[in-house]
Short mmCIF file of C-alpha atoms in Angstrom, two decimals:
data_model
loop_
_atom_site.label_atom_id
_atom_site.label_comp_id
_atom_site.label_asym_id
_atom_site.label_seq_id
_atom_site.Cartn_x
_atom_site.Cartn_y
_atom_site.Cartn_z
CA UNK D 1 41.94 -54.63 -51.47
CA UNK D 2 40.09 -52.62 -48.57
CA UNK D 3 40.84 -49.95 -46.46
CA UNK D 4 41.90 -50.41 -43.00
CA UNK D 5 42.66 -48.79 -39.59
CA UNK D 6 46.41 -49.17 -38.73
CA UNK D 7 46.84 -51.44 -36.06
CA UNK D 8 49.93 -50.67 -33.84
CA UNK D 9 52.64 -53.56 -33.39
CA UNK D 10 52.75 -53.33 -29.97
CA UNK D 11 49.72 -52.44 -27.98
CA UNK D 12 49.77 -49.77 -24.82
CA UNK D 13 46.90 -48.61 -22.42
CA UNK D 14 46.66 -45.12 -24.22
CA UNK D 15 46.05 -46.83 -27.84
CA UNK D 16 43.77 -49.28 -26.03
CA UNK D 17 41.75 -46.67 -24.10
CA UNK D 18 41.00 -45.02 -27.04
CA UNK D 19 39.52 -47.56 -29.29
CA UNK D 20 37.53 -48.89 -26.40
CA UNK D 21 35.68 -45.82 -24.97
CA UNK D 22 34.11 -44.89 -27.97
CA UNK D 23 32.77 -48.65 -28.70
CA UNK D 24 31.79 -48.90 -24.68
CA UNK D 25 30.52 -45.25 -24.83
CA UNK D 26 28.46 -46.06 -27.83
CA UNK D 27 27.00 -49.52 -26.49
CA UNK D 28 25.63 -48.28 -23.12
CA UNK D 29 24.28 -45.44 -25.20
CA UNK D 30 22.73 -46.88 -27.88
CA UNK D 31 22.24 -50.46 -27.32
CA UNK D 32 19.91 -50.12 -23.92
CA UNK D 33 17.27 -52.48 -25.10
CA UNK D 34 19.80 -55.49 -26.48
CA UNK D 35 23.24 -54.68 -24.17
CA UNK D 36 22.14 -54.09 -20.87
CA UNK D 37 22.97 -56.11 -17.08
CA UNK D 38 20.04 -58.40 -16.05
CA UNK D 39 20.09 -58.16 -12.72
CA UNK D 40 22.64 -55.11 -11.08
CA UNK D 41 21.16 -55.81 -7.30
CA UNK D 42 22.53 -59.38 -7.92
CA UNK D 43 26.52 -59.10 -7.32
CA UNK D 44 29.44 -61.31 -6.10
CA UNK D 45 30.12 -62.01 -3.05
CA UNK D 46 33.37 -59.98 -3.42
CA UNK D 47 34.99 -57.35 -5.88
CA UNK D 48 38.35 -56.52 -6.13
CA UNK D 49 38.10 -52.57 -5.03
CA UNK D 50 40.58 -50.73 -7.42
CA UNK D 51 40.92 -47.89 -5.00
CA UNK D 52 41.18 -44.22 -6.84
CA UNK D 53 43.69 -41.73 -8.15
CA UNK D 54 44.88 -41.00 -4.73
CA UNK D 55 44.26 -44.11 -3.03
CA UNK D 56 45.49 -46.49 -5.92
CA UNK D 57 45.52 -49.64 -3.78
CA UNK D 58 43.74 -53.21 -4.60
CA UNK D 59 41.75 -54.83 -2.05
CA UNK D 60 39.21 -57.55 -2.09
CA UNK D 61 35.97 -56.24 -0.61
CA UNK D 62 32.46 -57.74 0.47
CA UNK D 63 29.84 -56.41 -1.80
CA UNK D 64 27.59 -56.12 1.23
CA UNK D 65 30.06 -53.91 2.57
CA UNK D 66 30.39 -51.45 -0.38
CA UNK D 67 28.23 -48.25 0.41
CA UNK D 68 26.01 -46.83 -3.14
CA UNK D 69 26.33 -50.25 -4.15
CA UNK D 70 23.00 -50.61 -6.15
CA UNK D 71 23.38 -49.83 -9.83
CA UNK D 72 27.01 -50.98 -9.01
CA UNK D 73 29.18 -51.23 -12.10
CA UNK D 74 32.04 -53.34 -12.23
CA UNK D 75 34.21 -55.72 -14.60
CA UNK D 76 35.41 -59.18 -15.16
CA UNK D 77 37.86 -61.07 -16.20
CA UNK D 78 37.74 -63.91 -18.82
CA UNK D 79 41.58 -65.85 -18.90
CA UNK D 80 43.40 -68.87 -19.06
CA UNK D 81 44.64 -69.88 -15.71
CA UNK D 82 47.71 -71.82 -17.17
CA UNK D 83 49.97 -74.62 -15.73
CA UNK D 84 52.90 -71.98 -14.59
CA UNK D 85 51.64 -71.87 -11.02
CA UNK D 86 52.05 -67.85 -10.96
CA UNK D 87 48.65 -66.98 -10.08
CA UNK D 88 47.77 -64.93 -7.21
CA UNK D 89 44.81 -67.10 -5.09
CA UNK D 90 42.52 -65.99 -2.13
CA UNK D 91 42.59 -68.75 0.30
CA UNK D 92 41.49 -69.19 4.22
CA UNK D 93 44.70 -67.93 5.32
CA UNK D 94 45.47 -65.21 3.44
CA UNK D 95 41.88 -63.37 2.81
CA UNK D 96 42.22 -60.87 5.94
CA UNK D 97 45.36 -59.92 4.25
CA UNK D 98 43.82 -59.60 1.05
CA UNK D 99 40.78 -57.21 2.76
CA UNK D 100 43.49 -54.77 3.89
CA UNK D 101 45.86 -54.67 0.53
CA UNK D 102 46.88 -56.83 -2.05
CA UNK D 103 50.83 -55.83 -3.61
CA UNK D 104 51.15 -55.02 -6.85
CA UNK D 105 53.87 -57.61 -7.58
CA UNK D 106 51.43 -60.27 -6.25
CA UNK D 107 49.48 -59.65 -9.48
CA UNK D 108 50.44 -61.69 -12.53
CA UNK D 109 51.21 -59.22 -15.95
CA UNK D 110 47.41 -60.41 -16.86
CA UNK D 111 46.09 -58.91 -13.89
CA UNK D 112 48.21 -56.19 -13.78
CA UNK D 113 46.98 -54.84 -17.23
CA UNK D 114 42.98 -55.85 -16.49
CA UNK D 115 43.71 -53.54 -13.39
CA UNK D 116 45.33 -51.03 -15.72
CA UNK D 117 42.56 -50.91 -18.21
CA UNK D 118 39.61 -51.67 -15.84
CA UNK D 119 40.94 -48.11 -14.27
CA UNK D 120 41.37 -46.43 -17.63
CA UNK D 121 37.66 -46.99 -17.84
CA UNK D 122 36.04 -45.25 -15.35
CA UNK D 123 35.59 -48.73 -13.33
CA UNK D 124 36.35 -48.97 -9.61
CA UNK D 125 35.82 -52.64 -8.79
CA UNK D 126 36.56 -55.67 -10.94
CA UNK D 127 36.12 -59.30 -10.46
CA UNK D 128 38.71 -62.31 -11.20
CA UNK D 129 37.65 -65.74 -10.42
CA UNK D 130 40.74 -67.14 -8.44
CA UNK D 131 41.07 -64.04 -5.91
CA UNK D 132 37.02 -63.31 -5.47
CA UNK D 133 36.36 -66.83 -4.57
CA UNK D 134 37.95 -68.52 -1.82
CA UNK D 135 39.99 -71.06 -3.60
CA UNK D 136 40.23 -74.04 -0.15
CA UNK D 137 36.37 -73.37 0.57
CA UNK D 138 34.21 -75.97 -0.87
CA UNK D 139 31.05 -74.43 -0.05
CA UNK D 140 32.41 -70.74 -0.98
CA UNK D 141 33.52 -72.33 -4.47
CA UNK D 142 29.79 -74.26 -4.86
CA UNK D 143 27.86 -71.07 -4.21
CA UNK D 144 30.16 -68.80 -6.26
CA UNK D 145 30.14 -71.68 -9.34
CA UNK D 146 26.79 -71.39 -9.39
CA UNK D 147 26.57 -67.93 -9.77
CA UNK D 148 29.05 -67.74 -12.59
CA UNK D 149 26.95 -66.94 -15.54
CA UNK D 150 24.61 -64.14 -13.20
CA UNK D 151 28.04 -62.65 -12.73
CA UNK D 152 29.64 -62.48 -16.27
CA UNK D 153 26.04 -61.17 -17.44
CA UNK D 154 25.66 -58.67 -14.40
CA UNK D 155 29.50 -57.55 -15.76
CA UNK D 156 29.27 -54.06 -16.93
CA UNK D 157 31.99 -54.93 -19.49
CA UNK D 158 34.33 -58.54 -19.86
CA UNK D 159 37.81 -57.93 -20.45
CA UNK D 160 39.02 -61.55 -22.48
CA UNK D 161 42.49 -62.12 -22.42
CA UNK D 162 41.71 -64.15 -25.28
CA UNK D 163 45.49 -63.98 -26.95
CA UNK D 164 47.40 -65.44 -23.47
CA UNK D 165 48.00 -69.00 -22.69
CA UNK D 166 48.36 -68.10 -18.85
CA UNK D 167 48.89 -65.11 -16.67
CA UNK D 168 52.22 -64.57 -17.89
CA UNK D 169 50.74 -63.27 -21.45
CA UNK D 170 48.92 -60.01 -20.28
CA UNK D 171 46.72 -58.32 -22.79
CA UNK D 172 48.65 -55.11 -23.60
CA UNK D 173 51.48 -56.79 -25.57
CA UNK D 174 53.64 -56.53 -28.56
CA UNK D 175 51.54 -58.46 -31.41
CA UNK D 176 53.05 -61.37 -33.48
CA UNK D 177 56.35 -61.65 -31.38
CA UNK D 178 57.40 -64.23 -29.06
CA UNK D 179 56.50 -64.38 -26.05
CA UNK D 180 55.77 -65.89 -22.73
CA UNK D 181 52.44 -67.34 -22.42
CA UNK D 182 51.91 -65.03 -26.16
CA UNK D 183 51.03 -66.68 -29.22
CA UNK D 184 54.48 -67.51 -31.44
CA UNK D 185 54.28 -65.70 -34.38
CA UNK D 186 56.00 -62.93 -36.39
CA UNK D 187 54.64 -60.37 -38.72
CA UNK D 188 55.22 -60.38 -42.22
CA UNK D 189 54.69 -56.98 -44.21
CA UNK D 190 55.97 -55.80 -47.37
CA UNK D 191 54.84 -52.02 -47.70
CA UNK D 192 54.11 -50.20 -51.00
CA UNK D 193 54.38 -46.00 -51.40
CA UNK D 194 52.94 -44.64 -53.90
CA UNK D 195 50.96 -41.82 -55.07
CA UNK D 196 47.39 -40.93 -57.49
CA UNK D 197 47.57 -39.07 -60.74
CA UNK D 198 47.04 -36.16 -58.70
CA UNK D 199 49.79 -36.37 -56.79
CA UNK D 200 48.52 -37.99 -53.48
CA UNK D 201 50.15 -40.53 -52.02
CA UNK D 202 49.15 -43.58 -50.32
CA UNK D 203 50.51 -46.88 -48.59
CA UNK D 204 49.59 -49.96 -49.03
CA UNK D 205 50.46 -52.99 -46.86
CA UNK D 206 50.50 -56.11 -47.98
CA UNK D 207 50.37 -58.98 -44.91
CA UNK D 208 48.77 -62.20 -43.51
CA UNK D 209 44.84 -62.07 -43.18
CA UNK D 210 44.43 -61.01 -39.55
CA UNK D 211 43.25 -64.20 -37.67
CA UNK D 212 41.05 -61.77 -35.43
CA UNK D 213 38.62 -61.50 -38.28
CA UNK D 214 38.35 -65.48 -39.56
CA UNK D 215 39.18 -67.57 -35.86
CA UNK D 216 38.45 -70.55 -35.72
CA UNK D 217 35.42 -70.71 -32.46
CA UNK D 218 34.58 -74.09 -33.65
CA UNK D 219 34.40 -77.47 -31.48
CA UNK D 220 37.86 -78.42 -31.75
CA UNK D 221 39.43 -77.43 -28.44
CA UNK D 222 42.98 -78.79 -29.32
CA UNK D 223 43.31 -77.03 -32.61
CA UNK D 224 42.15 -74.05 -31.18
CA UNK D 225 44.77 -74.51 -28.36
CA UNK D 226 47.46 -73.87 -31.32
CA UNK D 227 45.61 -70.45 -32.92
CA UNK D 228 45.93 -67.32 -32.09
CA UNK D 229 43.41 -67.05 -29.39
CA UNK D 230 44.27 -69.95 -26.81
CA UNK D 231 40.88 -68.80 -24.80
CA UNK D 232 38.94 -69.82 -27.10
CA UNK D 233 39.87 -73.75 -26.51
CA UNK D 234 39.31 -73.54 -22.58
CA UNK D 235 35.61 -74.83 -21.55
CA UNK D 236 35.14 -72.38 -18.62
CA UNK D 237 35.35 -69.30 -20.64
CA UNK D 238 32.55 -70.96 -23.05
CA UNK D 239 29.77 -69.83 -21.34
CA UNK D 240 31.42 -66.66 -20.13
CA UNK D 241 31.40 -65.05 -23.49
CA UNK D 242 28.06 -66.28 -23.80
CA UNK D 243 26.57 -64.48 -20.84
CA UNK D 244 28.45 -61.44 -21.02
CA UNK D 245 27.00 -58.13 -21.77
CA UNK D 246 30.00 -56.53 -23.67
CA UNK D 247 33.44 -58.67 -24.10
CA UNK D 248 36.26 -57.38 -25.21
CA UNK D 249 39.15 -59.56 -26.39
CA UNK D 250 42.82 -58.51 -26.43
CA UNK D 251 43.15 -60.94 -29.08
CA UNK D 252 47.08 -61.81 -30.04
CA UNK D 253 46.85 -59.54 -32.77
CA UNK D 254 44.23 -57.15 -32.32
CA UNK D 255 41.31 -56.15 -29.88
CA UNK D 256 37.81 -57.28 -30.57
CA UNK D 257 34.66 -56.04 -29.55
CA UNK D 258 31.45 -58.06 -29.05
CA UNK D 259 27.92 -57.23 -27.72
CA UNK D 260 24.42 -58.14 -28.77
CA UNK D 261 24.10 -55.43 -31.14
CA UNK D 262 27.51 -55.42 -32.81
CA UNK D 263 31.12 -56.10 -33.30
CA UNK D 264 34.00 -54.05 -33.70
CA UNK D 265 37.73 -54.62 -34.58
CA UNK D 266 40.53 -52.46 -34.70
CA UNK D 267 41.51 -53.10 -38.52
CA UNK D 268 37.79 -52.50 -39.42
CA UNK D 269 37.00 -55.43 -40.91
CA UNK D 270 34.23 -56.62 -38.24
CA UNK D 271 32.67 -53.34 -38.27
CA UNK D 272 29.07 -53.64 -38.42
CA UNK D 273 26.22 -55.37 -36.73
CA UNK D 274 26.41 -58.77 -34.81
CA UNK D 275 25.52 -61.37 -37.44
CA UNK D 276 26.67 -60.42 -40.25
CA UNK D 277 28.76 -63.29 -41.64
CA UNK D 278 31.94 -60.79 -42.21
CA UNK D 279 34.04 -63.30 -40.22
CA UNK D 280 34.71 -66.09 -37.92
CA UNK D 281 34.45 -63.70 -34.87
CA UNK D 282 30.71 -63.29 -36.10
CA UNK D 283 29.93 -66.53 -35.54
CA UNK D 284 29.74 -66.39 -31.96
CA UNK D 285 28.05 -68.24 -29.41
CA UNK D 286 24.48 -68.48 -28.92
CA UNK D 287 23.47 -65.24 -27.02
CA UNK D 288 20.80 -65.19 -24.39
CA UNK D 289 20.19 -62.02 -23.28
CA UNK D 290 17.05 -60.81 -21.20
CA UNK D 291 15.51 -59.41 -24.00
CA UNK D 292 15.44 -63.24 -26.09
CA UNK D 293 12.02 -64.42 -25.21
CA UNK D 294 10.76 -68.03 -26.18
CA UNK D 295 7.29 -68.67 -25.78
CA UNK D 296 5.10 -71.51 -27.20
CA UNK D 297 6.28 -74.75 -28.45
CA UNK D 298 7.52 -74.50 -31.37
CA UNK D 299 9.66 -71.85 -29.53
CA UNK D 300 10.63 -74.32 -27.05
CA UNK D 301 11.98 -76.59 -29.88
CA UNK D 302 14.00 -73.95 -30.99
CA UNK D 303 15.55 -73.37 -27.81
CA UNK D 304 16.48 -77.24 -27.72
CA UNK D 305 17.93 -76.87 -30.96
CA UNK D 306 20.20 -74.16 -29.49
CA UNK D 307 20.98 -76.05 -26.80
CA UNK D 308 22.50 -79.00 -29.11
CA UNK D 309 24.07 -76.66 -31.14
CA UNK D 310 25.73 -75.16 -27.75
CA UNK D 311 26.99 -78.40 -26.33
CA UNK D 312 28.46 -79.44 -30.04
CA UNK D 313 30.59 -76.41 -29.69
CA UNK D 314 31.48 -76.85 -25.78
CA UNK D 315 31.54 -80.26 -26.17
CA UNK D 316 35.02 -80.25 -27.98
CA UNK D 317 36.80 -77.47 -25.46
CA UNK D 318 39.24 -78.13 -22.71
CA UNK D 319 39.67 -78.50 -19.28
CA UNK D 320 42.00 -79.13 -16.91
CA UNK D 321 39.71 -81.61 -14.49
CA UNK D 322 37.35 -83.87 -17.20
CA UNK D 323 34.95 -83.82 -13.57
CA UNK D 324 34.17 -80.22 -14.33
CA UNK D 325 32.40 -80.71 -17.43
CA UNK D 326 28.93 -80.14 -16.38
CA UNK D 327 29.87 -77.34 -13.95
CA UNK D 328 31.06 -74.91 -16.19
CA UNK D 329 28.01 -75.23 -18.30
CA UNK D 330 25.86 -74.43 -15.02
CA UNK D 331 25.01 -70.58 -15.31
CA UNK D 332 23.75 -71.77 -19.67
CA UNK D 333 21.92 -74.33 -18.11
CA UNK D 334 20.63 -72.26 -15.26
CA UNK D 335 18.88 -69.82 -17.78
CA UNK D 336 17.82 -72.24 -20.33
CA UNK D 337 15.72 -74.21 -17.61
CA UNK D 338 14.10 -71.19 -16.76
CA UNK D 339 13.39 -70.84 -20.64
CA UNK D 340 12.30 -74.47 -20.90
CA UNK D 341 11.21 -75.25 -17.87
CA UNK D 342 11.73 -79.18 -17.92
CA UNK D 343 14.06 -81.48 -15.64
CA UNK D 344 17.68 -80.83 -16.50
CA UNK D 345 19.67 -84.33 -17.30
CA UNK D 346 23.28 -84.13 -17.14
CA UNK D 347 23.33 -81.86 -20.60
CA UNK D 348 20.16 -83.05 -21.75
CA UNK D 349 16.59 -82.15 -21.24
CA UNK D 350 13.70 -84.11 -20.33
CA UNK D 351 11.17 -83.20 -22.95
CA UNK D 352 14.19 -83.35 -25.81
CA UNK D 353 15.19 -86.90 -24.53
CA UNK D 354 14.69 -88.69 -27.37
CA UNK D 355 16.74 -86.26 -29.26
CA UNK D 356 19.06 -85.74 -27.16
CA UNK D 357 20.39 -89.30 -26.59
CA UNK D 358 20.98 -89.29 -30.64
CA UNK D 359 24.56 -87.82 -29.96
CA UNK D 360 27.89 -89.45 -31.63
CA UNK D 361 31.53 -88.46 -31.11
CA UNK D 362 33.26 -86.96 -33.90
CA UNK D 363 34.51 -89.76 -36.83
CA UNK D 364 37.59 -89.56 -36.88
CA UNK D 365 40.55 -90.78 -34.51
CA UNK D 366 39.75 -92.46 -31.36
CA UNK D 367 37.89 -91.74 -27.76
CA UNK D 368 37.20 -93.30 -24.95
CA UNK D 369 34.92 -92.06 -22.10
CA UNK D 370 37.03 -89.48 -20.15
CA UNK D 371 35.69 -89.79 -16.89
CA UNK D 372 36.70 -93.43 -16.38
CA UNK D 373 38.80 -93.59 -13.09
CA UNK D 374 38.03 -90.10 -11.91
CA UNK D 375 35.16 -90.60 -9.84
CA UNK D 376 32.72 -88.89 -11.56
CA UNK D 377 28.85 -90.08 -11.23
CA UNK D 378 28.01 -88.84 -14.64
CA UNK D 379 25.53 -91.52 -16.61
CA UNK D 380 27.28 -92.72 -19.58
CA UNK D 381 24.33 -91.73 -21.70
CA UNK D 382 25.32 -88.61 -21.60
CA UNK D 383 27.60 -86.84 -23.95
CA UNK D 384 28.95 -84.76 -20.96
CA UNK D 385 30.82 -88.54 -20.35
#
């Protein structure tokens, strides 16, 4: 039996606002060695420009344009694009519109709250894949891909709509109802009062072990897919938590915090610093921040080990074009060549070769190579096939 923080059955942007600023406050105070941007003269090409109290109105913006912009802060957001189709897109023909005003009913309830909370924050400008790139440009989407993991890591703060399936989910919800795009669950409590010898009373709630605090961020994208956290199972946000500075996760039943230097949930129970095996949520991915420096070889052998261990988790995850394997592993394989600094093969290395051709697929049911009929020119030898 422990003592807990009460967690609210539905969540608003007041409650979230304030358990947030004090972890966020705390982090960019503390934390300035382990939790800080790599590179803040390195932006997007675009930010969403959240306009101010007066002037409340979205727009997408060149960075080059923005005036002040060095030591820029802005967010980003981590979420499941979903098959519903209700997603709001910058395209060829509609980004001069989308420079002068984007409506507020464009947004999908997903964007709509990162907007909310990205405001509550202090934050003017915030960054969403599908309306910062422009989504019919080839070459705007090959230079933005590439940048991916510079601009999760550049990210002042990730907001990780970790508990939605798709946009229709949101991240300030009701917890363990039903709901679109919201896990399917409901909450089971049976609550005790009672009081001490001395006449104090107390409550005591008896319930389900919060999945927050024991999920499941293992290799198995389709289980994952049917948890609490649907995020978790999609390959493009992989790498995304990785690089990020801070991440916070509007988990289905709770928000999580995660930086380098610690975690934080809103029961309490992850409270304490990153590492500590007090949960499944502390056995996050592999973090490379600025400060992790390998040097000599047996160094460089331990980065290759991390690397395996890295595409064993991503190797499992989903996506919704099998061709995009490699690509949304770029920005981790971006910074481990410049930690390794060897030929990078199709998720392997050239000096851990050998090693690296030793992979298997998991024993049990059955598999067949996944890009067979889709064009793709990856080498079977690879475990990316």
């Amino acid at each position: 039996i422990g003592r807990s923080a009460s967690v609210p059955v539905s969540l608003d942007l007041q409650h979230c606002l304030s358990v947030v600023r004090p972890l966020l406050e705390e982090c960019v105070r503390s934390h300035q060695l382990s939790c800080r941007q790599e590179s803040l003269t390195e932006l997007p090409a675009r930010l969403l420009d959240l306009g101010t109290i007066a002037h409340p109105h979205v727009k997408l913006v060149l960075t080059q344009d923005i005036i002040h912009k060095n030591n820029l802060s802005y967010a980003a957001l981590s979420h499941c694009w979903g098959s519903n189709g209700n997603l709001v897109r910058t395209t060829t023909q509609n980004i001069g519109q989308h420079g002068k005003t984007i409506g507020w009913d464009e947004f999908s309830k997903t964007f709509q709250d990162t907007i909310l909370v990205t405001r509550g924050l202090g934050l003017r400008y915030l960054w969403i894949d599908s309306v910062c790139i422009i989504q019919d440009s080839v070459s705007d989407w090959a230079s933005e891909s590439k940048r991916m993991g510079t601009i999760y890591s550049n990210a002042h703060l990730t907001l990780s709509a970790t508990g939605s399936a798709d946009g229709s989910g949101g991240c300030l919800f009701p917890r363990w109802v039903k709901g679109p795009g919201v896990a399917q669950r409901v909450r089971e409590t049976v609550t005790i009062h009672s009081g001490t010898h001395n006449g104090h009373s107390f409550k005591v709630n008896a319930r389900l072990t919060f999945e927050a605090a024991h999920q499941q961020f293992g290799t198995n994208g389709e289980n994952l897919a049917r948890l609490m956290a649907p995020l978790m199972s999609r390959a493009w946000c992989f790498q995304e938590r990785i690089m990020s500075t801070r991440v916070l996760h509007f988990h289905s039943e709770e928000i999580v915090w995660e930086c380098a230097t610690s975690t934080a949930c809103e029961c309490g129970f992850l409270k304490g610093p990153a590492g500590l095996d007090r949960g499944r949520f502390e056995e996050k991915p592999y973090r490379l921040q600025a400060s992790q420096v390998f040097q000599g070889a047996r160094a460089k052998e331990e980065a290759f080990n991390t690397w395996r261990g890295l595409a064993s988790q991503y190797s499992g995850l989903l996506l919704t074009r099998e061709t995009d394997r490699l690509p949304a592993l770029a920005g981790l394989a971006q910074r481990f060549q410049d930690i390794v600094e060897c030929q990078y093969l199709a998720g392997l290395w050239a000096d851990d070769l050998l090693r690296g051709l030793l992979w298997r697929r998991p024993m049990v049911g059955h598999s067949r190579r996944k890009v067979e009929g889709t064009g793709s020119t990856l080498p079977t030898w690879s475990w990316a096939s």
